[in-house]
PDB file of C-alpha atoms in Angstrom:
ATOM      1  CA  PHE E   1    -121.026 207.718  78.409  1.00  0.00           C
ATOM      2  CA  SER E   2    -117.600 206.932  79.803  1.00  0.00           C
ATOM      3  CA  ALA E   3    -115.267 209.700  80.890  1.00  0.00           C
ATOM      4  CA  ALA E   4    -113.877 211.733  77.952  1.00  0.00           C
ATOM      5  CA  ALA E   5    -110.174 211.388  77.188  1.00  0.00           C
ATOM      6  CA  THR E   6    -107.961 214.313  78.219  1.00  0.00           C
ATOM      7  CA  CYS E   7    -105.630 215.877  75.599  1.00  0.00           C
ATOM      8  CA  GLU E   8    -102.200 216.750  76.891  1.00  0.00           C
ATOM      9  CA  GLN E   9     -99.562 219.043  75.421  1.00  0.00           C
ATOM     10  CA  ILE E  10     -96.773 217.246  73.632  1.00  0.00           C
ATOM     11  CA  VAL E  11     -93.602 217.249  75.712  1.00  0.00           C
ATOM     12  CA  CYS E  12     -90.325 218.015  73.937  1.00  0.00           C
ATOM     13  CA  GLY E  13     -88.170 217.793  77.057  1.00  0.00           C
ATOM     14  CA  VAL E  14     -84.973 219.796  77.385  1.00  0.00           C
ATOM     15  CA  PRO E  15     -83.431 220.886  74.053  1.00  0.00           C
ATOM     16  CA  THR E  16     -80.027 219.663  72.931  1.00  0.00           C
ATOM     17  CA  PRO E  17     -77.855 222.722  72.361  1.00  0.00           C
ATOM     18  CA  GLY E  18     -76.310 223.288  68.950  1.00  0.00           C
ATOM     19  CA  GLN E  19     -72.545 223.235  68.611  1.00  0.00           C
ATOM     20  CA  ASN E  20     -70.705 225.837  70.706  1.00  0.00           C
ATOM     21  CA  SER E  21     -73.872 226.845  72.554  1.00  0.00           C
ATOM     22  CA  GLU E  22     -75.267 226.087  75.999  1.00  0.00           C
ATOM     23  CA  LEU E  23     -78.511 225.884  77.945  1.00  0.00           C
ATOM     24  CA  PRO E  24     -79.546 228.583  80.382  1.00  0.00           C
ATOM     25  CA  SER E  25     -79.027 227.921  84.073  1.00  0.00           C
ATOM     26  CA  GLY E  26     -81.862 225.864  85.513  1.00  0.00           C
ATOM     27  CA  ALA E  27     -83.200 224.781  82.085  1.00  0.00           C
ATOM     28  CA  SER E  28     -86.374 222.692  82.398  1.00  0.00           C
ATOM     29  CA  SER E  29     -88.490 220.499  80.149  1.00  0.00           C
ATOM     30  CA  LYS E  30     -90.639 222.303  77.567  1.00  0.00           C
ATOM     31  CA  LYS E  31     -94.040 221.465  76.089  1.00  0.00           C
ATOM     32  CA  PHE E  32     -95.614 222.215  72.706  1.00  0.00           C
ATOM     33  CA  GLY E  33     -95.518 225.938  71.938  1.00  0.00           C
ATOM     34  CA  GLU E  34     -93.086 226.825  74.714  1.00  0.00           C
ATOM     35  CA  THR E  35     -89.737 228.449  73.985  1.00  0.00           C
ATOM     36  CA  MET E  36     -86.292 228.636  75.517  1.00  0.00           C
ATOM     37  CA  THR E  37     -83.354 230.974  74.866  1.00  0.00           C
ATOM     38  CA  LEU E  38     -79.936 229.378  74.489  1.00  0.00           C
ATOM     39  CA  SER E  39     -76.604 231.217  74.472  1.00  0.00           C
ATOM     40  CA  CYS E  40     -73.523 230.853  72.315  1.00  0.00           C
ATOM     41  CA  LYS E  41     -70.307 230.199  74.200  1.00  0.00           C
ATOM     42  CA  ALA E  42     -67.791 233.019  74.656  1.00  0.00           C
ATOM     43  CA  GLY E  43     -66.257 234.009  71.331  1.00  0.00           C
ATOM     44  CA  PHE E  44     -69.097 232.447  69.308  1.00  0.00           C
ATOM     45  CA  ALA E  45     -72.293 233.866  67.799  1.00  0.00           C
ATOM     46  CA  THR E  46     -75.129 232.825  65.495  1.00  0.00           C
ATOM     47  CA  SER E  47     -72.863 233.814  62.577  1.00  0.00           C
ATOM     48  CA  SER E  48     -69.196 234.758  62.227  1.00  0.00           C
ATOM     49  CA  SER E  49     -69.999 238.471  62.147  1.00  0.00           C
ATOM     50  CA  PRO E  50     -69.121 240.341  65.372  1.00  0.00           C
ATOM     51  CA  GLU E  51     -72.504 242.092  65.049  1.00  0.00           C
ATOM     52  CA  SER E  52     -74.549 238.886  65.092  1.00  0.00           C
ATOM     53  CA  SER E  53     -76.481 237.739  68.162  1.00  0.00           C
ATOM     54  CA  ALA E  54     -74.898 235.591  70.832  1.00  0.00           C
ATOM     55  CA  ALA E  55     -78.269 233.994  71.714  1.00  0.00           C
ATOM     56  CA  TYR E  56     -81.097 232.216  69.901  1.00  0.00           C
ATOM     57  CA  GLU E  57     -84.577 230.947  70.714  1.00  0.00           C
ATOM     58  CA  VAL E  58     -85.886 227.399  70.205  1.00  0.00           C
ATOM     59  CA  THR E  59     -89.540 226.343  70.131  1.00  0.00           C
ATOM     60  CA  CYS E  60     -91.137 223.026  71.070  1.00  0.00           C
ATOM     61  CA  GLU E  61     -93.051 221.792  68.003  1.00  0.00           C
ATOM     62  CA  ALA E  62     -95.969 219.383  67.563  1.00  0.00           C
ATOM     63  CA  ASN E  63     -93.622 216.606  66.434  1.00  0.00           C
ATOM     64  CA  GLY E  64     -91.894 216.638  69.823  1.00  0.00           C
ATOM     65  CA  ALA E  65     -88.730 218.262  68.517  1.00  0.00           C
ATOM     66  CA  PHE E  66     -87.324 221.743  68.887  1.00  0.00           C
ATOM     67  CA  SER E  67     -87.047 224.158  65.977  1.00  0.00           C
ATOM     68  CA  GLY E  68     -84.559 227.011  65.739  1.00  0.00           C
ATOM     69  CA  VAL E  69     -81.535 225.124  67.056  1.00  0.00           C
ATOM     70  CA  VAL E  70     -78.348 226.859  65.823  1.00  0.00           C
ATOM     71  CA  ASP E  71     -74.713 225.801  65.620  1.00  0.00           C
ATOM     72  CA  CYS E  72     -72.837 228.863  66.839  1.00  0.00           C
ATOM     73  CA  ALA E  73     -69.883 230.019  64.726  1.00  0.00           C
ATOM     74  CA  ASN E  74     -66.487 231.334  65.784  1.00  0.00           C
ATOM     75  CA  ILE E  75     -66.635 235.126  65.524  1.00  0.00           C
ATOM     76  CA  ASP E  76     -64.267 236.385  62.814  1.00  0.00           C
ATOM     77  CA  ASP E  77     -61.849 238.519  64.835  1.00  0.00           C
ATOM     78  CA  CYS E  78     -59.810 239.334  61.725  1.00  0.00           C
ATOM     79  CA  GLY E  79     -62.058 240.425  58.853  1.00  0.00           C
ATOM     80  CA  GLY E  80     -64.936 241.223  61.156  1.00  0.00           C
ATOM     81  CA  TYR E  81     -62.881 243.862  62.925  1.00  0.00           C
ATOM     82  CA  GLN E  82     -60.773 244.860  59.883  1.00  0.00           C
ATOM     83  CA  VAL E  83     -57.555 243.987  61.694  1.00  0.00           C
ATOM     84  CA  ASP E  84     -54.405 245.300  59.990  1.00  0.00           C
ATOM     85  CA  CYS E  85     -51.326 243.271  60.951  1.00  0.00           C
ATOM     86  CA  GLY E  86     -49.082 245.229  58.588  1.00  0.00           C
ATOM     87  CA  GLU E  87     -46.232 242.986  57.400  1.00  0.00           C
ATOM     88  CA  GLY E  88     -48.108 239.768  58.101  1.00  0.00           C
ATOM     89  CA  SER E  89     -51.532 238.142  58.116  1.00  0.00           C
ATOM     90  CA  CYS E  90     -54.270 237.957  60.731  1.00  0.00           C
ATOM     91  CA  VAL E  91     -55.141 234.483  62.044  1.00  0.00           C
ATOM     92  CA  ASP E  92     -58.399 233.902  63.931  1.00  0.00           C
ATOM     93  CA  ASN E  93     -57.835 231.695  66.979  1.00  0.00           C
ATOM     94  CA  ALA E  94     -59.713 228.370  66.825  1.00  0.00           C
ATOM     95  CA  ARG E  95     -60.496 228.466  70.550  1.00  0.00           C
ATOM     96  CA  PRO E  96     -61.784 231.959  71.323  1.00  0.00           C
ATOM     97  CA  THR E  97     -62.164 233.478  74.779  1.00  0.00           C
ATOM     98  CA  GLY E  98     -64.725 236.126  73.915  1.00  0.00           C
ATOM     99  CA  VAL E  99     -62.150 238.916  74.305  1.00  0.00           C
ATOM    100  CA  HIS E 100     -61.339 240.290  70.852  1.00  0.00           C
ATOM    101  CA  ALA E 101     -57.744 241.234  71.674  1.00  0.00           C
ATOM    102  CA  ASP E 102     -57.049 237.646  72.770  1.00  0.00           C
ATOM    103  CA  ASP E 103     -58.924 235.862  69.982  1.00  0.00           C
ATOM    104  CA  TYR E 104     -56.572 236.498  67.057  1.00  0.00           C
ATOM    105  CA  HIS E 105     -52.867 236.785  66.390  1.00  0.00           C
ATOM    106  CA  CYS E 106     -50.636 238.151  63.658  1.00  0.00           C
ATOM    107  CA  GLN E 107     -48.508 235.731  61.671  1.00  0.00           C
ATOM    108  CA  CYS E 108     -45.620 238.001  60.742  1.00  0.00           C
ATOM    109  CA  SER E 109     -43.302 237.957  57.749  1.00  0.00           C
ATOM    110  CA  SER E 110     -39.612 237.164  58.166  1.00  0.00           C
ATOM    111  CA  GLY E 111     -37.812 239.924  60.059  1.00  0.00           C
ATOM    112  CA  PHE E 112     -40.963 241.076  61.849  1.00  0.00           C
ATOM    113  CA  GLU E 113     -42.532 240.218  65.190  1.00  0.00           C
ATOM    114  CA  GLU E 114     -45.972 240.659  66.723  1.00  0.00           C
ATOM    115  CA  ARG E 115     -46.347 243.472  69.237  1.00  0.00           C
ATOM    116  CA  ILE E 116     -49.386 244.593  71.214  1.00  0.00           C
ATOM    117  CA  ASP E 117     -50.190 248.282  71.590  1.00  0.00           C
ATOM    118  CA  ALA E 118     -50.402 249.001  75.323  1.00  0.00           C
ATOM    119  CA  ALA E 119     -53.185 251.561  74.881  1.00  0.00           C
ATOM    120  CA  THR E 120     -55.446 249.914  72.286  1.00  0.00           C
ATOM    121  CA  LEU E 121     -54.357 246.245  72.711  1.00  0.00           C
ATOM    122  CA  ALA E 122     -54.228 246.045  68.905  1.00  0.00           C
ATOM    123  CA  ARG E 123     -51.772 243.527  67.467  1.00  0.00           C
ATOM    124  CA  ALA E 124     -49.477 244.302  64.529  1.00  0.00           C
ATOM    125  CA  CYS E 125     -46.191 243.174  62.972  1.00  0.00           C
ATOM    126  CA  HIS E 126     -43.170 245.383  63.632  1.00  0.00           C
ATOM    127  CA  ASN E 127     -39.639 245.236  62.246  1.00  0.00           C
ATOM    128  CA  ILE E 128     -37.250 243.410  64.583  1.00  0.00           C
ATOM    129  CA  ASP E 129     -34.340 245.664  65.557  1.00  0.00           C
ATOM    130  CA  ASP E 130     -31.265 243.962  64.125  1.00  0.00           C
ATOM    131  CA  CYS E 131     -28.805 246.531  65.490  1.00  0.00           C
ATOM    132  CA  PRO E 132     -26.685 244.959  68.276  1.00  0.00           C
ATOM    133  CA  ALA E 133     -26.889 246.355  71.805  1.00  0.00           C
ATOM    134  CA  VAL E 134     -23.308 247.578  71.489  1.00  0.00           C
ATOM    135  CA  ASN E 135     -23.109 249.859  68.458  1.00  0.00           C
ATOM    136  CA  PRO E 136     -20.713 248.241  65.938  1.00  0.00           C
ATOM    137  CA  CYS E 137     -20.797 251.377  63.783  1.00  0.00           C
ATOM    138  CA  ALA E 138     -19.365 253.802  66.331  1.00  0.00           C
ATOM    139  CA  PRO E 139     -18.705 256.663  65.892  1.00  0.00           C
ATOM    140  CA  GLY E 140     -21.356 256.286  63.198  1.00  0.00           C
ATOM    141  CA  ALA E 141     -24.955 255.168  63.615  1.00  0.00           C
ATOM    142  CA  CYS E 142     -26.440 251.711  63.167  1.00  0.00           C
ATOM    143  CA  VAL E 143     -29.401 251.761  60.756  1.00  0.00           C
ATOM    144  CA  ASP E 144     -31.854 248.895  61.109  1.00  0.00           C
ATOM    145  CA  GLY E 145     -33.098 247.045  58.021  1.00  0.00           C
ATOM    146  CA  ILE E 146     -35.108 243.853  57.481  1.00  0.00           C
ATOM    147  CA  ASN E 147     -33.121 240.913  58.839  1.00  0.00           C
ATOM    148  CA  ASP E 148     -30.047 243.137  58.520  1.00  0.00           C
ATOM    149  CA  PHE E 149     -28.486 246.496  59.375  1.00  0.00           C
ATOM    150  CA  HIS E 150     -25.954 248.889  57.874  1.00  0.00           C
ATOM    151  CA  CYS E 151     -23.729 251.665  59.150  1.00  0.00           C
ATOM    152  CA  ASP E 152     -24.170 255.384  58.551  1.00  0.00           C
ATOM    153  CA  CYS E 153     -20.620 256.645  58.951  1.00  0.00           C
ATOM    154  CA  PRO E 154     -19.385 260.228  59.513  1.00  0.00           C
ATOM    155  CA  ALA E 155     -18.578 261.998  56.260  1.00  0.00           C
ATOM    156  CA  ASP E 156     -15.120 263.116  57.363  1.00  0.00           C
ATOM    157  CA  GLY E 157     -12.395 260.624  58.196  1.00  0.00           C
ATOM    158  CA  TYR E 158     -14.428 257.413  57.920  1.00  0.00           C
ATOM    159  CA  VAL E 159     -15.515 254.976  55.220  1.00  0.00           C
ATOM    160  CA  ASN E 160     -18.131 252.233  55.318  1.00  0.00           C
ATOM    161  CA  GLY E 161     -16.669 248.829  56.081  1.00  0.00           C
ATOM    162  CA  GLU E 162     -18.353 245.465  56.612  1.00  0.00           C
ATOM    163  CA  LYS E 163     -20.967 246.537  59.163  1.00  0.00           C
ATOM    164  CA  ARG E 164     -18.563 248.994  60.778  1.00  0.00           C
ATOM    165  CA  CYS E 165     -17.064 252.431  60.180  1.00  0.00           C
ATOM    166  CA  ASN E 166     -13.381 252.277  59.269  1.00  0.00           C
ATOM    167  CA  ARG E 167     -11.010 255.165  59.739  1.00  0.00           C
ATOM    168  CA  VAL E 168      -9.547 256.549  56.504  1.00  0.00           C
ATOM    169  CA  GLU E 169      -6.001 255.326  55.848  1.00  0.00           C
ATOM    170  CA  CYS E 170      -3.379 258.026  55.246  1.00  0.00           C
ATOM    171  CA  PRO E 171      -0.290 256.996  53.263  1.00  0.00           C
ATOM    172  CA  ALA E 172       3.174 257.304  54.784  1.00  0.00           C
ATOM    173  CA  LYS E 173       4.676 260.771  54.236  1.00  0.00           C
ATOM    174  CA  SER E 174       8.320 261.507  54.579  1.00  0.00           C
ATOM    175  CA  ALA E 175       9.929 264.836  55.478  1.00  0.00           C
ATOM    176  CA  LEU E 176      13.360 266.007  54.269  1.00  0.00           C
ATOM    177  CA  HIS E 177      16.277 265.250  56.658  1.00  0.00           C
ATOM    178  CA  SER E 178      14.029 263.603  59.258  1.00  0.00           C
ATOM    179  CA  THR E 179      12.777 260.234  60.404  1.00  0.00           C
ATOM    180  CA  ALA E 180       9.085 259.503  60.861  1.00  0.00           C
ATOM    181  CA  SER E 181       7.662 257.265  63.613  1.00  0.00           C
ATOM    182  CA  PRO E 182       5.798 255.276  62.575  1.00  0.00           C
ATOM    183  CA  ASP E 183       7.114 255.278  59.030  1.00  0.00           C
ATOM    184  CA  THR E 184       4.153 253.386  57.569  1.00  0.00           C
ATOM    185  CA  SER E 185       0.648 254.455  56.638  1.00  0.00           C
ATOM    186  CA  VAL E 186      -1.548 255.583  59.535  1.00  0.00           C
ATOM    187  CA  LEU E 187      -5.258 255.918  60.179  1.00  0.00           C
ATOM    188  CA  PHE E 188      -7.389 259.038  60.580  1.00  0.00           C
ATOM    189  CA  GLU E 189      -6.571 260.932  63.818  1.00  0.00           C
ATOM    190  CA  ASP E 190      -3.384 258.910  64.454  1.00  0.00           C
ATOM    191  CA  GLU E 191      -0.271 261.014  65.075  1.00  0.00           C
ATOM    192  CA  VAL E 192       3.138 260.740  63.375  1.00  0.00           C
ATOM    193  CA  THR E 193       6.277 261.990  65.101  1.00  0.00           C
ATOM    194  CA  TYR E 194       9.130 263.332  62.961  1.00  0.00           C
ATOM    195  CA  THR E 195      12.651 263.460  64.390  1.00  0.00           C
ATOM    196  CA  CYS E 196      15.203 265.648  62.642  1.00  0.00           C
ATOM    197  CA  ASP E 197      18.389 263.970  61.505  1.00  0.00           C
ATOM    198  CA  ASN E 198      21.697 264.733  63.241  1.00  0.00           C
ATOM    199  CA  GLY E 199      22.780 268.225  62.255  1.00  0.00           C
ATOM    200  CA  TYR E 200      19.256 269.432  61.531  1.00  0.00           C
ATOM    201  CA  THR E 201      16.572 271.259  63.581  1.00  0.00           C
ATOM    202  CA  THR E 202      13.102 272.494  62.790  1.00  0.00           C
ATOM    203  CA  ASP E 203      14.232 276.149  62.800  1.00  0.00           C
ATOM    204  CA  GLY E 204      17.851 275.772  61.726  1.00  0.00           C
ATOM    205  CA  SER E 205      19.292 276.922  65.090  1.00  0.00           C
ATOM    206  CA  ALA E 206      21.582 274.803  67.241  1.00  0.00           C
ATOM    207  CA  GLN E 207      19.084 275.110  70.076  1.00  0.00           C
ATOM    208  CA  GLY E 208      16.101 274.087  67.934  1.00  0.00           C
ATOM    209  CA  ALA E 209      14.389 270.718  68.075  1.00  0.00           C
TER     210      ALA E 209
END
């Protein structure tokens, strides 16, 4: 008899990672029945759920190919975490970093802007303050709206104008035997000076004003 042939394990080599996944450091060739654990890249997992695994195992099969290869999916940082942007919609970033707070953004409605909570790092849409730095409603208060503002004016002496508080206008008032200065209508808190005509005083005495 001649020497018997030797049966060798089928060699699969090094697996080709699925999309958005990578080989472990120092990955080596695998033979039939051997396994290897591959990892999803940061921000990806075996499914879009944040609770899914970030790693998967492949096995060298008898046909020389690996089974179990997975294309890792972008983790859903919006619905998966129940993000509430408020006046806007959550958009999952196409190129994640693996840090939830950095992997989505809020697309805000008109008049709103995205802000990040310093404590929780949560993103949400907040109303942009449309009141100017210098209060145009003084002595009233500027009240912010959506893409607009209005004035809350004092009840006494003021009326609402076009984004300002206008002083109430008082009509001209004459006094008998006197001259007023000014002799036209005046505004709230303005003063009018009356000067008695020649031969007249405020108390009827020659020494009076």
